[in-house]
Amino acid sequence: MHPAIDSSVLQTTRTQRLLRISGRRRAPCQSLARRLLTISSRLCAILLASWVIAQSAMAQVDVEENDVIVFYGDSITQGGQYVDLVETWLLASRPDWKGRIYNRGISSETLSGLTEADHKPPRPCALDRFTRDLPPLKPAIIVSCFGMNDGIYHPFDWNRFFAYRDGVLSMLDRSFGEALAEDVIILTPPPFDPYQRKASDLKATHFGYRFPYLNYNDTLGTYSQWLLTLSERDHVHVGDLHSSMNDWLARRREEDVSFHLAPDAVHPNTTGHWLMAMTAAKMLSLQQTDVERVFVPGNSETIYRASTTENVPWFIPDVDEKLLAWHCEEGHLPQPAWQADLSELDDEPDDRQIRLTANNDEVWLGTLGQLRDGINLPNLEIPPLKARAEKLHQAVASRRKIEYQAWRRSFAPQKETPPKPEETPEAIADQLAQLATIIEVQRLPVIINWVIELR
């Protein structure tokens, strides 16, 4: 939904600023109708361009063998669950990848440099720390996710939008010019959920995080539509979290009106982070399933089971030699449907009962017809895969936590008291070395011996 045009935009100085978005000015003596038409045309152009560009906005990035990837964002990225899942996915699916993923998200930040009047202390601008935090890592790929805080929880306003636009464009310029990144992936902001809106200041006189605008998701939607237009630029790729998660949430609420992805309206829960990971993984060429095609039952912080709502047309080659699974809390991330080579059983009827085992563990009972149609691996309990995936994900999350805390301490005010034993450089190095060993072992492909028994 596009925003209503605020009358203040029609003031002379603001009109001039608005029209500079197209690179030229018009005289302030235009008629009011002419100005309204011009402003509306600009907005329509943004929305129309974003609709067209959306067809190519999901262009993917190929991760090279030694690529370093940096996730750059606000508190949603600082939370980091989706970052952990993406690295687990990449480690398991790309045994040749020897790079790293780093989390450089900090809460409360914006790219716009804006803050609410009652936000104490004022919101920091992420651009102020860019030089310190990104170029030293020498990233090949920067994944940026900002926007939730940039509208400062207000209705849409052109001046706030321009501040966000300028911040995003500055981030892109510095990513290529200063950090020397090869590609930048922009993730549109996750949705704001008005059903979960929290108002901590019931006497607030202005909108803000403590009293958010009820329809703030419309503001984020307009920001997201503009972000999609940036995919026209070379080496800039846009993953539309906002639309995908909005649509997915709407479908779930057709069955369960209380279903939510963000308990406080802003910060995604585990399911929300899992959906974010799906989009980010697709942008990194790790999978092809759209978020909209995924169904996750339940409404808790834990994902118990994930499966696709339809047979996904991508299969595992050489399934008996290399089979990988993904883990999120107590369930698997979606894997492709598996279609075995059943040519030797062509003469058997579809209703013939079969038993499928993996490394001598029974994992499925059904009919030959079902197997011919393809079965979804995430629905199967495959002990060696589940154990391996759990250990890999846990090690990745533990390493991220240690590295992130050490990074934050590196620029925090120095304490007079000595560091805790586990926070000394030697202890940190030892912990990270142990986790690196675990990760390298657990990321290895699992050899599965599949046996189909006719019954």
Short mmCIF file of N, CA and C in Angstrom, two decimals, residues 297-379:
data_model
loop_
_atom_site.label_atom_id
_atom_site.label_comp_id
_atom_site.label_asym_id
_atom_site.label_seq_id
_atom_site.Cartn_x
_atom_site.Cartn_y
_atom_site.Cartn_z
N PRO A 297 4.05 -25.96 10.89
CA PRO A 297 2.96 -26.01 11.85
C PRO A 297 3.39 -25.46 13.20
N GLY A 298 2.42 -25.14 14.04
CA GLY A 298 2.74 -24.67 15.38
C GLY A 298 2.84 -23.16 15.44
N ASN A 299 2.86 -22.64 16.65
CA ASN A 299 2.93 -21.19 16.83
C ASN A 299 3.81 -20.89 18.04
N SER A 300 4.93 -21.56 18.14
CA SER A 300 5.79 -21.40 19.30
C SER A 300 7.15 -20.92 18.86
N GLU A 301 8.06 -20.80 19.82
CA GLU A 301 9.41 -20.37 19.51
C GLU A 301 10.21 -21.48 18.84
N THR A 302 9.69 -22.68 18.85
CA THR A 302 10.42 -23.82 18.31
C THR A 302 9.73 -24.37 17.07
N ILE A 303 10.51 -24.63 16.06
CA ILE A 303 9.98 -25.27 14.86
C ILE A 303 10.10 -26.78 15.06
N TYR A 304 8.99 -27.48 15.04
CA TYR A 304 9.04 -28.91 15.28
C TYR A 304 9.18 -29.71 14.00
N ARG A 305 8.60 -29.22 12.95
CA ARG A 305 8.68 -29.96 11.70
C ARG A 305 8.47 -29.00 10.55
N ALA A 306 9.21 -29.17 9.51
CA ALA A 306 9.03 -28.31 8.34
C ALA A 306 8.88 -29.19 7.11
N SER A 307 7.93 -28.90 6.27
CA SER A 307 7.78 -29.65 5.03
C SER A 307 7.19 -28.74 3.98
N THR A 308 7.35 -29.11 2.74
CA THR A 308 6.82 -28.29 1.66
C THR A 308 5.36 -28.64 1.41
N THR A 309 4.62 -27.67 0.95
CA THR A 309 3.20 -27.89 0.71
C THR A 309 2.93 -28.58 -0.61
N GLU A 310 3.95 -28.71 -1.42
CA GLU A 310 3.78 -29.41 -2.68
C GLU A 310 5.10 -30.09 -3.03
N ASN A 311 5.05 -31.00 -3.97
CA ASN A 311 6.26 -31.71 -4.36
C ASN A 311 7.21 -30.74 -5.05
N VAL A 312 8.36 -30.52 -4.48
CA VAL A 312 9.31 -29.55 -5.03
C VAL A 312 10.11 -30.22 -6.14
N PRO A 313 10.16 -29.62 -7.32
CA PRO A 313 10.80 -30.28 -8.47
C PRO A 313 12.32 -30.16 -8.49
N TRP A 314 12.93 -30.55 -7.39
CA TRP A 314 14.40 -30.63 -7.41
C TRP A 314 14.80 -31.80 -6.53
N PHE A 315 15.73 -32.60 -7.02
CA PHE A 315 16.01 -33.88 -6.41
C PHE A 315 17.49 -34.04 -6.09
N ILE A 316 17.79 -34.99 -5.26
CA ILE A 316 19.17 -35.23 -4.85
C ILE A 316 19.82 -36.24 -5.79
N PRO A 317 20.84 -35.86 -6.55
CA PRO A 317 21.55 -36.85 -7.36
C PRO A 317 22.45 -37.70 -6.48
N ASP A 318 22.71 -38.91 -6.90
CA ASP A 318 23.60 -39.80 -6.15
C ASP A 318 23.22 -39.83 -4.68
N VAL A 319 21.94 -40.08 -4.43
CA VAL A 319 21.44 -39.97 -3.07
C VAL A 319 22.10 -40.97 -2.13
N ASP A 320 22.58 -42.10 -2.66
CA ASP A 320 23.20 -43.09 -1.79
C ASP A 320 24.64 -42.74 -1.45
N GLU A 321 25.18 -41.68 -2.05
CA GLU A 321 26.56 -41.30 -1.77
C GLU A 321 26.66 -39.99 -0.99
N LYS A 322 25.74 -39.09 -1.19
CA LYS A 322 25.81 -37.80 -0.50
C LYS A 322 24.40 -37.33 -0.19
N LEU A 323 24.09 -37.22 1.08
CA LEU A 323 22.78 -36.77 1.50
C LEU A 323 22.97 -35.83 2.68
N LEU A 324 22.43 -34.65 2.59
CA LEU A 324 22.61 -33.65 3.64
C LEU A 324 21.26 -33.28 4.23
N ALA A 325 21.24 -32.99 5.51
CA ALA A 325 20.02 -32.52 6.16
C ALA A 325 20.33 -31.24 6.91
N TRP A 326 19.31 -30.47 7.17
CA TRP A 326 19.48 -29.21 7.88
C TRP A 326 18.66 -29.26 9.15
N HIS A 327 19.05 -28.48 10.12
CA HIS A 327 18.40 -28.56 11.41
C HIS A 327 18.03 -27.18 11.91
N CYS A 328 16.83 -27.03 12.42
CA CYS A 328 16.42 -25.78 13.06
C CYS A 328 15.69 -26.16 14.33
N GLU A 329 16.31 -25.87 15.49
CA GLU A 329 15.76 -26.29 16.78
C GLU A 329 15.53 -27.81 16.73
N GLU A 330 14.26 -28.25 16.78
CA GLU A 330 14.00 -29.68 16.83
C GLU A 330 13.49 -30.27 15.52
N GLY A 331 13.67 -29.56 14.44
CA GLY A 331 13.18 -30.06 13.16
C GLY A 331 14.16 -29.80 12.05
N HIS A 332 13.82 -30.22 10.86
CA HIS A 332 14.70 -30.06 9.71
C HIS A 332 14.25 -28.90 8.85
N LEU A 333 15.19 -28.22 8.25
CA LEU A 333 14.84 -27.30 7.18
C LEU A 333 14.41 -28.13 5.98
N PRO A 334 13.64 -27.58 5.07
CA PRO A 334 13.12 -28.38 3.97
C PRO A 334 14.22 -28.87 3.04
N GLN A 335 14.09 -30.10 2.66
CA GLN A 335 14.99 -30.72 1.69
C GLN A 335 14.17 -31.10 0.47
N PRO A 336 14.81 -31.32 -0.64
CA PRO A 336 14.05 -31.70 -1.84
C PRO A 336 13.38 -33.06 -1.70
N ALA A 337 12.31 -33.23 -2.45
CA ALA A 337 11.71 -34.56 -2.52
C ALA A 337 12.71 -35.50 -3.17
N TRP A 338 12.69 -36.75 -2.76
CA TRP A 338 13.63 -37.73 -3.30
C TRP A 338 12.87 -38.70 -4.19
N GLN A 339 13.33 -38.86 -5.39
CA GLN A 339 12.75 -39.87 -6.27
C GLN A 339 13.83 -40.91 -6.56
N ALA A 340 13.64 -42.10 -6.03
CA ALA A 340 14.61 -43.16 -6.23
C ALA A 340 14.51 -43.72 -7.65
N ASP A 341 15.57 -44.39 -8.10
CA ASP A 341 15.54 -45.07 -9.39
C ASP A 341 14.82 -46.40 -9.18
N LEU A 342 13.59 -46.47 -9.63
CA LEU A 342 12.76 -47.64 -9.38
C LEU A 342 12.54 -48.46 -10.65
N SER A 343 13.45 -48.33 -11.61
CA SER A 343 13.26 -49.00 -12.89
C SER A 343 13.20 -50.52 -12.73
N GLU A 344 13.90 -51.05 -11.72
CA GLU A 344 13.89 -52.51 -11.54
C GLU A 344 12.55 -52.99 -11.00
N LEU A 345 11.71 -52.05 -10.55
CA LEU A 345 10.43 -52.44 -9.97
C LEU A 345 9.26 -52.04 -10.87
N ASP A 346 9.54 -51.86 -12.16
CA ASP A 346 8.51 -51.39 -13.08
C ASP A 346 7.30 -52.32 -13.14
N ASP A 347 7.53 -53.60 -12.92
CA ASP A 347 6.43 -54.57 -13.04
C ASP A 347 5.59 -54.67 -11.77
N GLU A 348 6.02 -54.01 -10.71
CA GLU A 348 5.28 -54.08 -9.45
C GLU A 348 4.15 -53.05 -9.44
N PRO A 349 3.00 -53.40 -8.83
CA PRO A 349 1.87 -52.46 -8.79
C PRO A 349 2.11 -51.32 -7.81
N ASP A 350 1.39 -50.22 -8.02
CA ASP A 350 1.56 -49.05 -7.15
C ASP A 350 1.19 -49.34 -5.70
N ASP A 351 0.26 -50.28 -5.46
CA ASP A 351 -0.18 -50.51 -4.09
C ASP A 351 0.69 -51.51 -3.34
N ARG A 352 1.79 -51.94 -3.95
CA ARG A 352 2.70 -52.87 -3.28
C ARG A 352 3.32 -52.18 -2.06
N GLN A 353 3.23 -52.81 -0.90
CA GLN A 353 3.78 -52.25 0.34
C GLN A 353 5.30 -52.37 0.35
N ILE A 354 5.96 -51.32 0.81
CA ILE A 354 7.42 -51.34 0.89
C ILE A 354 7.88 -50.78 2.23
N ARG A 355 9.11 -51.12 2.55
CA ARG A 355 9.78 -50.62 3.76
C ARG A 355 11.10 -50.00 3.34
N LEU A 356 11.35 -48.76 3.77
CA LEU A 356 12.57 -48.05 3.41
C LEU A 356 13.45 -47.92 4.65
N THR A 357 14.71 -48.34 4.52
CA THR A 357 15.65 -48.21 5.63
C THR A 357 16.85 -47.37 5.20
N ALA A 358 17.44 -46.70 6.18
CA ALA A 358 18.65 -45.91 5.96
C ALA A 358 19.67 -46.34 7.00
N ASN A 359 20.76 -46.93 6.52
CA ASN A 359 21.78 -47.48 7.43
C ASN A 359 21.13 -48.40 8.46
N ASN A 360 20.24 -49.27 7.96
CA ASN A 360 19.56 -50.30 8.75
C ASN A 360 18.49 -49.75 9.70
N ASP A 361 18.25 -48.45 9.69
CA ASP A 361 17.18 -47.88 10.50
C ASP A 361 15.94 -47.69 9.63
N GLU A 362 14.81 -48.22 10.10
CA GLU A 362 13.58 -48.03 9.36
C GLU A 362 13.17 -46.56 9.42
N VAL A 363 12.95 -45.97 8.24
CA VAL A 363 12.61 -44.55 8.20
C VAL A 363 11.27 -44.28 7.53
N TRP A 364 10.72 -45.28 6.83
CA TRP A 364 9.46 -45.02 6.13
C TRP A 364 8.78 -46.31 5.76
N LEU A 365 7.45 -46.35 5.91
CA LEU A 365 6.60 -47.43 5.44
C LEU A 365 5.54 -46.82 4.53
N GLY A 366 5.30 -47.46 3.39
CA GLY A 366 4.31 -46.92 2.48
C GLY A 366 4.13 -47.81 1.28
N THR A 367 3.64 -47.23 0.20
CA THR A 367 3.41 -47.99 -1.02
C THR A 367 4.42 -47.59 -2.09
N LEU A 368 4.58 -48.46 -3.05
CA LEU A 368 5.50 -48.19 -4.14
C LEU A 368 5.02 -46.98 -4.95
N GLY A 369 3.70 -46.80 -5.04
CA GLY A 369 3.17 -45.65 -5.76
C GLY A 369 3.59 -44.34 -5.10
N GLN A 370 3.56 -44.32 -3.76
CA GLN A 370 3.99 -43.12 -3.05
C GLN A 370 5.46 -42.83 -3.30
N LEU A 371 6.26 -43.87 -3.31
CA LEU A 371 7.69 -43.69 -3.53
C LEU A 371 7.95 -43.22 -4.96
N ARG A 372 7.16 -43.74 -5.91
CA ARG A 372 7.32 -43.30 -7.29
C ARG A 372 7.00 -41.81 -7.44
N ASP A 373 6.03 -41.34 -6.66
CA ASP A 373 5.67 -39.92 -6.72
C ASP A 373 6.72 -39.04 -6.05
N GLY A 374 7.53 -39.63 -5.21
CA GLY A 374 8.55 -38.86 -4.48
C GLY A 374 8.14 -38.65 -3.04
N ILE A 375 9.06 -38.86 -2.12
CA ILE A 375 8.78 -38.64 -0.71
C ILE A 375 9.64 -37.49 -0.21
N ASN A 376 9.13 -36.77 0.76
CA ASN A 376 9.83 -35.62 1.29
C ASN A 376 10.76 -36.03 2.43
N LEU A 377 12.03 -35.85 2.23
CA LEU A 377 13.00 -36.29 3.22
C LEU A 377 12.85 -35.63 4.58
N PRO A 378 12.43 -34.36 4.69
CA PRO A 378 12.32 -33.77 6.03
C PRO A 378 11.33 -34.48 6.92
N ASN A 379 10.37 -35.21 6.32
CA ASN A 379 9.39 -35.90 7.13
C ASN A 379 9.90 -37.23 7.67
#
